Coordinates of C-alpha atoms and ligand atoms in Angstrom, one line a residue:
M1274 CA -28.3 -9.9 54.6
S1275 CA -31.6 -9.1 52.9
D1276 CA -31.7 -6.5 50.1
K1277 CA -34.6 -4.7 51.7
Y1278 CA -33.7 -1.5 53.6
D1279 CA -35.6 1.0 55.7
V1280 CA -33.8 3.8 53.8
I1281 CA -31.8 3.8 50.6
V1282 CA -30.0 7.1 49.8
I1283 CA -28.9 7.8 46.2
G1284 CA -25.8 10.0 46.3
A1285 CA -23.1 10.3 49.0
G1286 CA -22.5 14.1 49.0
P1287 CA -23.0 16.2 52.1
G1288 CA -26.8 15.7 51.7
G1289 CA -26.8 12.0 51.1
Y1290 CA -24.0 10.7 53.4
V1291 CA -25.3 12.8 56.3
A1292 CA -28.8 11.5 55.8
A1293 CA -27.6 7.9 55.7
I1294 CA -25.5 8.3 58.9
K1295 CA -28.4 10.0 60.7
A1296 CA -30.9 7.3 59.6
A1297 CA -28.6 4.6 60.9
Q1298 CA -28.1 6.4 64.2
L1299 CA -31.9 6.5 64.6
G1300 CA -31.9 2.7 64.3
L1301 CA -32.9 2.4 60.7
K1302 CA -31.4 -0.1 58.3
A1303 CA -29.7 2.3 55.8
A1304 CA -27.8 2.0 52.6
C1305 CA -26.1 4.7 50.4
V1306 CA -25.6 4.3 46.7
E1307 CA -22.7 6.2 45.1
S1308 CA -21.4 5.9 41.6
W1309 CA -18.3 8.1 41.7
T1310 CA -15.2 6.0 40.9
S1311 CA -11.6 6.9 41.3
E1312 CA -8.9 6.2 38.7
D1313 CA -8.0 3.1 40.5
N1314 CA -11.6 1.8 40.3
K1315 CA -12.5 2.5 44.0
Q1316 CA -15.7 4.2 45.2
V1317 CA -15.4 7.9 46.0
L1318 CA -17.6 9.3 48.8
G1319 CA -18.3 12.9 49.7
G1320 CA -19.8 14.2 46.4
T1321 CA -19.0 17.6 44.9
C1322 CA -18.3 19.2 48.3
L1323 CA -15.5 17.1 49.4
N1324 CA -14.0 16.2 46.0
V1325 CA -14.3 19.1 43.7
G1326 CA -16.1 21.8 45.6
C1327 CA -16.0 23.3 49.1
I1328 CA -13.0 21.5 50.5
P1329 CA -10.5 21.6 47.6
S1330 CA -11.4 25.2 46.8
K1331 CA -10.9 26.3 50.4
A1332 CA -7.5 24.5 50.4
L1333 CA -6.4 26.5 47.4
L1334 CA -7.9 29.7 48.9
E1335 CA -6.0 29.3 52.1
I1336 CA -2.7 28.5 50.4
S1337 CA -3.0 31.3 47.9
H1338 CA -4.0 33.7 50.6
K1339 CA -0.8 32.9 52.6
F1340 CA 1.2 33.3 49.4
E1341 CA -0.3 36.7 48.7
E1342 CA 0.2 37.8 52.2
A1343 CA 3.8 36.8 52.2
N1344 CA 4.4 38.7 49.0
H1345 CA 2.4 41.8 49.8
G1346 CA 1.4 42.0 53.4
Y1347 CA 4.5 41.1 55.3
E1348 CA 6.9 43.9 54.6
M1349 CA 4.9 46.6 56.3
Q1350 CA 4.7 44.4 59.4
G1351 CA 8.4 44.1 59.5
I1352 CA 8.7 40.6 58.1
I1353 CA 11.2 40.1 55.4
A1354 CA 10.3 37.2 53.2
K1355 CA 12.4 37.5 50.0
D1356 CA 11.8 35.5 46.9
V1357 CA 8.6 33.8 48.0
K1358 CA 7.7 31.2 45.4
I1359 CA 4.8 28.9 44.8
D1360 CA 5.2 25.3 44.0
I1361 CA 1.9 24.5 42.2
A1362 CA 2.5 20.7 42.2
K1363 CA 3.1 20.7 45.9
M1364 CA 0.1 22.9 46.5
M1365 CA -2.1 20.5 44.5
E1366 CA -0.6 17.5 46.4
R1367 CA -1.6 19.1 49.7
K1368 CA -5.1 19.8 48.4
S1369 CA -5.5 16.2 47.2
G1370 CA -4.2 14.9 50.5
I1371 CA -6.9 16.9 52.4
V1372 CA -9.6 15.6 50.1
K1373 CA -8.4 12.0 50.4
Q1374 CA -8.3 12.2 54.2
L1375 CA -11.9 13.6 54.4
T1376 CA -13.5 11.3 51.8
G1377 CA -11.8 8.3 53.4
G1378 CA -13.2 9.5 56.7
I1379 CA -16.8 9.0 55.4
A1380 CA -16.1 5.4 54.6
G1381 CA -15.0 5.0 58.2
L1382 CA -18.2 6.8 59.5
F1383 CA -20.4 4.5 57.3
K1384 CA -18.7 1.5 58.9
A1385 CA -18.9 2.9 62.4
N1386 CA -22.6 3.6 62.1
G1387 CA -23.6 0.5 60.2
V1388 CA -24.5 2.2 56.9
T1389 CA -24.2 -0.2 53.9
S1390 CA -22.2 1.5 51.1
I1391 CA -23.2 0.3 47.6
H1392 CA -20.9 1.2 44.7
G1393 CA -22.8 1.9 41.5
H1394 CA -25.3 4.1 39.6
G1395 CA -28.7 4.2 41.3
K1396 CA -32.0 4.6 39.5
L1397 CA -35.3 4.9 41.3
L1398 CA -37.9 2.6 39.9
A1399 CA -41.6 2.5 40.8
N1400 CA -42.6 1.6 44.4
R1401 CA -39.3 2.6 46.0
K1402 CA -37.2 0.0 44.2
V1403 CA -33.7 1.1 43.4
E1404 CA -31.8 -0.5 40.5
V1405 CA -28.0 -0.2 40.9
T1406 CA -25.7 -0.7 37.9
D1407 CA -22.1 -1.4 39.0
K1408 CA -18.9 -0.4 37.1
D1409 CA -18.9 -3.6 35.2
G1410 CA -22.5 -3.1 34.0
Q1411 CA -24.1 -5.6 36.3
T1412 CA -27.5 -4.6 37.8
K1413 CA -29.1 -5.5 41.1
T1414 CA -32.4 -4.2 42.5
Y1415 CA -32.9 -3.2 46.1
E1416 CA -36.1 -2.4 47.9
A1417 CA -36.7 0.2 50.6
D1418 CA -39.5 1.7 52.6
N1419 CA -38.0 5.1 52.0
V1420 CA -35.7 6.4 49.3
I1421 CA -33.8 9.7 49.5
I1422 CA -32.5 11.2 46.3
A1423 CA -29.4 13.3 46.9
T1424 CA -27.8 13.3 43.4
G1425 CA -26.6 16.9 43.6
S1426 CA -25.7 19.2 40.7
K1427 CA -23.3 19.7 37.8
P1428 CA -21.7 22.9 36.3
I1429 CA -23.8 24.5 33.6
E1430 CA -22.2 24.4 30.2
I1431 CA -23.3 27.2 27.8
P1432 CA -23.2 26.9 24.0
P1433 CA -20.9 30.0 23.4
A1434 CA -18.2 28.4 25.5
P1435 CA -18.2 24.5 25.6
F1436 CA -15.8 23.0 28.0
D1437 CA -12.7 21.4 26.3
G1438 CA -11.0 20.4 29.6
E1439 CA -7.8 22.2 28.7
Y1440 CA -8.4 25.9 27.8
I1441 CA -12.1 26.3 28.6
V1442 CA -12.8 24.7 32.0
D1443 CA -15.5 24.4 34.6
S1444 CA -14.9 24.8 38.4
E1445 CA -13.5 21.3 38.6
G1446 CA -10.9 22.1 35.9
A1447 CA -10.0 25.3 37.6
L1448 CA -8.9 23.4 40.7
E1449 CA -6.5 21.4 38.6
F1450 CA -4.4 23.9 36.7
T1451 CA -0.8 22.7 36.6
E1452 CA 0.7 26.2 36.2
V1453 CA -0.5 29.8 36.9
P1454 CA -2.2 31.1 33.8
K1455 CA -0.8 34.4 32.7
R1456 CA -4.2 35.8 31.7
L1457 CA -7.2 34.2 33.2
G1458 CA -10.8 34.9 32.1
V1459 CA -13.7 34.0 34.4
I1460 CA -17.3 34.1 33.1
G1461 CA -19.7 34.8 35.9
A1462 CA -19.1 36.9 39.1
G1463 CA -21.0 34.5 41.3
V1464 CA -19.6 32.8 44.4
I1465 CA -17.6 30.2 42.5
G1466 CA -16.3 32.6 39.9
L1467 CA -15.1 35.0 42.5
E1468 CA -13.5 32.4 44.7
L1469 CA -11.6 30.6 41.9
G1470 CA -10.7 34.0 40.3
S1471 CA -9.2 35.0 43.6
V1472 CA -7.2 31.9 44.0
W1473 CA -5.4 32.4 40.7
A1474 CA -5.1 36.2 41.0
R1475 CA -3.3 35.7 44.3
L1476 CA -0.9 33.3 42.6
G1477 CA -0.1 35.8 39.9
S1478 CA -2.7 35.6 37.1
E1479 CA -4.1 38.7 35.5
V1480 CA -7.8 38.0 36.1
T1481 CA -10.8 39.4 34.2
V1482 CA -14.2 38.5 35.4
I1483 CA -17.0 39.0 32.9
E1484 CA -20.5 39.3 34.4
A1485 CA -23.7 39.7 32.4
Q1486 CA -25.7 41.5 35.2
D1487 CA -25.3 45.2 36.0
T1488 CA -25.6 44.7 39.7
F1489 CA -22.6 43.1 41.5
L1490 CA -23.8 40.2 43.8
P1491 CA -27.5 41.0 43.5
T1492 CA -28.6 38.7 46.3
V1493 CA -26.1 40.3 48.8
D1494 CA -27.0 43.4 50.8
Q1495 CA -25.9 46.1 48.5
Q1496 CA -23.9 48.1 51.1
I1497 CA -21.8 44.9 51.7
A1498 CA -21.6 44.1 48.0
K1499 CA -20.4 47.5 47.1
D1500 CA -17.8 47.5 49.8
S1501 CA -16.5 44.1 48.6
F1502 CA -16.5 45.2 45.0
K1503 CA -14.2 48.1 45.8
Q1504 CA -11.9 45.8 47.7
F1505 CA -11.7 43.2 44.9
Q1506 CA -11.0 45.9 42.4
K1507 CA -8.2 47.2 44.6
Q1508 CA -6.7 43.8 44.8
G1509 CA -6.4 43.8 41.0
L1510 CA -9.5 41.6 40.1
N1511 CA -10.8 43.2 36.9
I1512 CA -14.6 42.7 37.2
V1513 CA -16.5 43.8 34.1
M1514 CA -20.1 44.2 34.9
G1515 CA -23.0 44.3 32.3
A1516 CA -20.9 42.2 29.9
R1517 CA -22.5 39.1 28.3
M1518 CA -20.1 36.6 26.9
T1519 CA -21.2 35.6 23.4
G1520 CA -18.5 33.3 22.2
A1521 CA -15.1 31.7 23.0
E1522 CA -12.8 30.3 20.4
I1523 CA -9.4 28.6 20.9
K1524 CA -6.8 29.9 18.5
R1525 CA -3.0 29.4 18.8
K1526 CA -3.2 28.2 22.4
L1527 CA -5.3 31.2 23.5
V1528 CA -9.0 31.6 24.3
N1529 CA -10.5 34.5 22.3
V1530 CA -13.6 35.6 24.1
S1531 CA -16.2 37.9 22.6
Y1532 CA -18.6 39.7 24.8
E1533 CA -21.0 42.6 24.6
D1534 CA -21.3 45.5 27.1
S1535 CA -22.8 48.9 27.0
K1536 CA -20.1 50.1 24.6
G1537 CA -20.8 47.3 22.1
K1538 CA -18.9 44.3 21.0
Q1539 CA -15.6 43.6 22.9
E1540 CA -12.9 40.9 22.6
A1541 CA -10.4 39.6 25.1
K1542 CA -7.6 37.0 25.0
F1543 CA -6.9 34.6 27.8
D1544 CA -4.6 31.6 28.4
K1545 CA -7.4 29.9 30.3
L1546 CA -11.1 30.5 30.7
I1547 CA -13.2 29.4 33.7
V1548 CA -16.9 29.2 32.9
A1549 CA -18.7 29.6 36.3
V1550 CA -22.3 30.5 35.3
G1551 CA -24.1 28.4 37.8
R1552 CA -24.9 24.7 38.4
R1553 CA -27.9 22.6 37.3
P1554 CA -29.6 19.9 39.3
Y1555 CA -28.3 16.4 38.3
T1556 CA -30.8 13.6 37.8
D1557 CA -29.4 12.0 34.6
N1558 CA -30.7 8.4 34.3
A1559 CA -31.6 8.5 38.0
L1560 CA -35.4 8.4 37.8
A1561 CA -37.5 5.8 35.9
E1562 CA -40.4 7.3 34.0
D1563 CA -42.8 5.6 36.4
S1564 CA -40.9 6.6 39.6
G1565 CA -43.7 9.1 40.4
V1566 CA -41.2 11.9 41.1
Q1567 CA -42.0 15.2 39.5
M1568 CA -39.6 17.9 38.4
D1569 CA -40.0 21.6 37.9
E1570 CA -39.3 23.4 34.6
R1571 CA -35.6 24.0 35.6
G1572 CA -35.1 20.3 36.4
F1573 CA -35.2 20.5 40.2
I1574 CA -37.0 17.6 41.9
F1575 CA -40.3 19.0 43.2
V1576 CA -40.5 18.7 47.0
D1577 CA -42.6 20.3 49.8
D1578 CA -41.1 22.2 52.7
N1579 CA -40.1 18.9 54.3
C1580 CA -38.4 17.5 51.2
K1581 CA -41.1 15.1 50.3
T1582 CA -41.6 14.4 46.6
E1583 CA -44.9 13.5 44.9
A1584 CA -44.0 9.8 45.2
P1585 CA -45.0 8.2 48.5
G1586 CA -41.9 7.4 50.6
V1587 CA -39.5 9.2 48.2
W1588 CA -37.6 12.3 49.4
A1589 CA -35.1 14.6 47.8
I1590 CA -32.5 16.8 49.3
G1591 CA -29.6 19.2 48.6
D1592 CA -28.6 20.7 45.3
V1593 CA -31.2 18.6 43.4
V1594 CA -34.1 20.5 45.0
R1595 CA -35.0 24.2 45.4
G1596 CA -33.1 26.6 47.6
P1597 CA -29.5 27.6 47.8
M1598 CA -26.9 25.2 46.5
L1599 CA -24.9 24.9 49.7
A1600 CA -23.4 21.9 51.5
H1601 CA -24.7 22.8 54.9
K1602 CA -28.2 23.3 53.5
A1603 CA -28.0 19.8 51.9
S1604 CA -26.9 18.3 55.3
E1605 CA -29.6 20.1 57.2
E1606 CA -32.2 18.6 54.9
G1607 CA -30.5 15.2 55.1
V1608 CA -30.9 15.2 58.9
M1609 CA -34.4 16.5 58.8
V1610 CA -35.5 13.7 56.3
A1611 CA -33.9 10.9 58.3
E1612 CA -35.6 12.2 61.5
R1613 CA -38.9 12.4 59.7
I1614 CA -38.6 8.9 58.4
A1615 CA -37.9 7.8 62.0
G1616 CA -41.2 9.4 63.1
H1617 CA -39.9 12.8 64.4
K1618 CA -41.1 16.1 63.1
P1619 CA -38.2 18.6 62.8
Q1620 CA -38.1 21.3 60.1
V1621 CA -35.3 23.1 58.4
N1622 CA -35.3 26.8 59.3
Y1623 CA -34.7 28.1 55.8
D1624 CA -34.6 31.7 57.1
C1625 CA -31.4 30.9 59.1
I1626 CA -29.1 29.4 56.5
P1627 CA -25.8 31.3 56.3
N1628 CA -24.1 32.2 53.0
V1629 CA -20.4 32.7 52.6
I1630 CA -18.1 33.9 49.8
Y1631 CA -14.6 32.8 50.8
T1632 CA -12.7 35.7 49.1
A1633 CA -10.5 38.1 51.0
P1634 CA -12.2 39.9 52.5
E1635 CA -14.8 37.2 53.1
V1636 CA -18.5 38.1 52.6
A1637 CA -21.1 36.3 54.8
W1638 CA -24.7 36.8 55.7
V1639 CA -27.8 35.4 57.1
G1640 CA -31.4 36.6 56.9
K1641 CA -32.7 39.6 54.9
T1642 CA -31.0 42.4 53.1
E1643 CA -32.0 46.0 53.3
E1644 CA -33.2 45.7 49.7
Q1645 CA -35.5 42.8 50.5
L1646 CA -36.9 44.5 53.6
K1647 CA -37.6 47.7 51.6
A1648 CA -39.3 45.7 48.9
E1649 CA -41.5 44.0 51.6
G1650 CA -42.3 47.4 53.1
E1651 CA -40.9 46.4 56.5
E1652 CA -39.7 49.0 59.0
Y1653 CA -36.2 48.4 60.4
N1654 CA -33.2 49.9 62.1
V1655 CA -29.7 49.4 61.0
G1656 CA -26.4 49.3 63.0
T1657 CA -23.0 49.1 61.3
F1658 CA -19.5 48.9 62.6
P1659 CA -16.3 49.1 60.4
F1660 CA -13.4 46.8 61.0
A1661 CA -11.2 49.9 60.5
A1662 CA -12.2 50.8 64.1
N1663 CA -11.5 47.4 65.5
G1664 CA -8.2 46.9 67.3
R1665 CA -7.8 43.2 66.6
A1666 CA -8.5 43.7 62.9
M1667 CA -5.8 46.4 62.8
A1668 CA -3.4 44.1 64.6
A1669 CA -4.1 41.4 62.0
N1670 CA -3.6 43.8 59.1
S1671 CA -7.1 43.2 57.9
A1672 CA -9.0 46.3 59.0
S1673 CA -11.4 46.6 56.1
G1674 CA -15.1 45.9 55.7
L1675 CA -17.9 46.1 58.2
V1676 CA -20.6 44.3 60.3
K1677 CA -24.2 45.3 59.6
I1678 CA -27.1 44.2 61.7
I1679 CA -30.7 44.9 60.6
A1680 CA -33.4 44.7 63.3
D1681 CA -37.2 45.0 63.2
A1682 CA -38.1 48.7 64.0
K1683 CA -41.0 47.6 66.4
T1684 CA -39.7 44.4 68.0
D1685 CA -35.9 44.9 67.6
R1686 CA -35.7 41.2 66.5
I1687 CA -32.7 40.6 64.2
L1688 CA -33.8 40.2 60.6
G1689 CA -30.5 40.3 58.8
F1690 CA -26.8 39.9 59.8
H1691 CA -24.2 40.8 57.2
V1692 CA -20.4 40.9 57.3
V1693 CA -17.7 41.8 54.8
G1694 CA -14.2 41.5 56.4
P1695 CA -11.8 39.2 58.1
Q1696 CA -13.2 35.8 59.2
A1697 CA -16.7 36.8 58.1
S1698 CA -17.4 33.1 57.6
E1699 CA -16.8 32.5 61.4
I1700 CA -18.4 35.7 62.6
V1701 CA -21.6 35.1 60.7
A1702 CA -22.3 32.0 63.0
Q1703 CA -23.0 34.5 65.8
G1704 CA -25.8 36.0 63.6
V1705 CA -27.1 32.6 62.8
I1706 CA -27.3 31.6 66.5
A1707 CA -28.8 34.9 67.5
M1708 CA -31.5 34.6 64.8
E1709 CA -32.2 30.9 65.5
F1710 CA -32.8 31.9 69.1
G1711 CA -35.0 34.9 68.0
S1712 CA -32.7 37.4 69.6
S1713 CA -33.1 41.1 69.5
A1714 CA -30.3 43.5 68.6
E1715 CA -30.4 44.5 72.3
D1716 CA -29.7 40.9 73.4
L1717 CA -26.4 41.1 71.5
A1718 CA -25.8 44.6 72.7
L1719 CA -26.2 43.3 76.3
T1720 CA -23.8 40.4 75.7
C1721 CA -20.1 40.6 76.9
F1722 CA -17.6 40.1 74.1
A1723 CA -13.9 39.3 74.7
H1724 CA -11.4 42.1 74.0
P1725 CA -9.7 42.4 71.6
T1726 CA -11.6 40.3 69.1
L1727 CA -13.0 40.7 65.6
S1728 CA -16.4 39.8 67.2
E1729 CA -16.4 43.1 69.1
S1730 CA -17.5 44.6 65.8
V1731 CA -20.7 42.5 66.2
H1732 CA -21.2 43.9 69.6
E1733 CA -20.7 47.5 68.4
A1734 CA -23.0 47.0 65.3
A1735 CA -25.7 45.6 67.7
L1736 CA -25.2 48.7 70.0
A1737 CA -25.4 50.9 66.9
V1738 CA -28.8 49.6 66.0
A1739 CA -30.2 51.8 68.9
G1740 CA -27.6 54.5 68.3
G1741 CA -25.4 53.4 71.2
A1742 CA -22.1 52.3 69.7
I1743 CA -19.1 53.3 71.8
H1744 CA -16.2 53.2 69.5
I1745 CA -17.7 55.0 66.5
A1746 CA -19.8 58.1 66.2
N1747 CA -23.5 57.0 65.9
R1748 CA -25.6 57.8 63.0
R1749 CA -29.0 56.4 63.9
K1750 CA -30.8 55.5 60.8
K1751 CA -34.5 54.9 61.2
K1752 CA -36.3 53.6 58.1
Ligands
LIG3268 P1 -23.3 16.5 45.7 O1 -22.3 17.0 46.6 O2 -23.2 17.0 44.3 O3 -23.3 15.0 45.7 C1 -24.1 14.2 44.9 C2 -23.5 12.8 44.8 O4 -24.4 12.0 44.1 C3 -22.2 12.8 43.9 O5 -21.2 12.1 44.7 C4 -22.6 12.0 42.7 O6 -21.5 11.2 42.2 C5 -23.7 11.1 43.3 N1 -24.7 10.7 42.3 C6 -25.4 11.4 41.4 N2 -26.2 10.7 40.7 C7 -26.1 9.4 41.1 C8 -26.7 8.2 40.8 N3 -27.7 8.1 40.0 N4 -26.3 7.1 41.5 C9 -25.3 7.1 42.4 N5 -24.7 8.2 42.7 C10 -25.1 9.4 42.1 N6 -21.1 24.9 49.3 C11 -20.9 25.4 50.6 O7 -21.8 25.3 51.4 N7 -19.7 26.0 50.9 C12 -18.7 26.1 50.0 O8 -17.7 26.7 50.4 C13 -18.9 25.6 48.7 N8 -17.9 25.7 47.8 C14 -18.0 25.2 46.6 C15 -17.0 25.3 45.7 C16 -17.1 24.8 44.4 C17 -16.0 25.0 43.4 C18 -18.3 24.1 44.0 C19 -18.4 23.5 42.7 C20 -19.3 24.0 44.9 C21 -19.2 24.5 46.2 N9 -20.2 24.5 47.2 C22 -20.1 25.0 48.4 C23 -21.5 23.8 46.8 C24 -21.6 22.4 47.4 O9 -20.5 21.6 46.9 C25 -22.9 21.7 47.1 O10 -24.0 22.6 47.5 C26 -23.0 20.4 47.8 O11 -22.0 19.5 47.4 C27 -24.4 19.7 47.5 O12 -24.5 18.5 48.1 P2 -25.4 17.3 47.6 O13 -25.2 16.2 48.6 O14 -26.7 17.9 47.3 O15 -24.8 16.9 46.2
LIG3269 P1 -23.9 31.8 40.3 O1 -25.2 31.3 39.7 O2 -24.0 32.6 41.6 O3 -22.8 30.8 40.3 O4 -23.4 33.0 39.3 C1 -23.3 32.8 37.9 C2 -23.2 34.2 37.2 O5 -22.9 34.0 35.8 C3 -24.5 35.0 37.3 O6 -24.2 36.2 38.0 C4 -24.8 35.2 35.8 O7 -25.4 36.5 35.6 C5 -23.5 35.0 35.1 N1 -23.6 34.7 33.7 C6 -24.4 33.7 33.1 N2 -24.2 33.6 31.8 C7 -23.3 34.6 31.5 C8 -22.7 35.0 30.2 N3 -23.0 34.5 29.0 N4 -21.8 36.1 30.3 C9 -21.5 36.6 31.5 N5 -22.0 36.3 32.6 C10 -22.9 35.3 32.7

């Protein structure tokens, strides 16, 4: 087989592997280069998401949630579960099993769709040539009409707290603890810090989250963020806001953390410290100087709305380009680019990308927040409905949080859809579909929802936008 391809993708995360499969489905000769190598020297597909991100973190969140429920939520429901214990080794074994099954599945999908999988480190040279260095240091150069860079991101390491892999760890290390740390520190109250902090708190750690900013979850609608903050505090997560970590020292098997808050210099001691202060785009040794690809000042590959770089025939997608660092955003871009290479003209609707924080309660949203709309001077109406008034949520012992729908005051078109509460990650899909179809709040209000379901809260929030909720007193709020 010739080494010339229609499309070569560098990186087999949810951006890259999806792009390669879609390209092959569209009749293009596609290859995907991935450097990740397992301990037994095999290629590992699936990227951050499947190996050290979305999937393993959700496996641990699910297991730890069950453990916590068994310990604290069963008795009041009449279930007697005495001496519930957690077997960390078994939990990790299950997590690894799920990861293995899914990553192995991608190899199968490549095969089924005719994608060539190339094991090695890819580097884009000039004129869409890709040099691949294999694990033995051998290089081979491939040519393509189109190259898609999907090299993803890596955790940010900050000078006051360098990772040592044992006491001070990144998100990957936090998925691998072999025992429950007694005192766990987390730097950064972002999505990853909150999710991983929740896992270990549920398993018994005393968790302190140190966050530099004064506003909790500043990109989340603040009514939702405040509600979730209260619930996390109630669960025992100690979240210290307005506190900037300035140093971390390992002394006598403890991490001594110094930070500054409004009261001055503070110190805290932890058995483990997770540093979750964000991720940086990853392009190390992936772009030759004459590749023609430009980067912005923060190291993201510069692309237009359709993920085209400055170099002809070279595209970039996922965490390595602007926009939210989310697996589904990467995959959407992967599909769009493959379609564009095949001559179609789809676009990603960046206004309809859902965000989820998989804590308990979950936080999920799509579209604009009230704060954004206020800043833009838009007129809008708001409808909210609390899960405390939802029968199914009560039956499930998870009657906290709310659904909030924001609609344009003139057209009633839904501009924002926000949920904090049970299964928010699933419920938000209704908002995404509604917004993708340009629905009004009235469209949702006129839709029949099964009873009893959590989704009835969506119906009620939509009714509440026009002051017509049935199961709660209406407080019509016109802005
Ligand atoms: P990646 O998944 O990072 O994949 C890039 C791949 O490229 C890697 O396999 C890498 O080895 C390979 N590579 C890099 N350079 C080269 C090279 N030069 N040659 C060959 N191969 C190369 N997102 C969600 O949407 N939902 C979640 O619940 C969620 N949870 C997360 C939890 C954690 C703990 C973390 C860390 C992340 C989470 N994310 C989540 C984010 C999500 O994992 C990323 O947004 C997603 O993986 C980005 O996909 P990508 O394809 O752009 O890059
Ligand atoms: P995210 O980018 O969503 O993963 O969130 C990372 C969080 O870490 C942000 O809210 C930052 O404000 C926070 N952060 C970054 N550096 C520090 C620091 N030195 N001390 C405390 N919090 C920090």
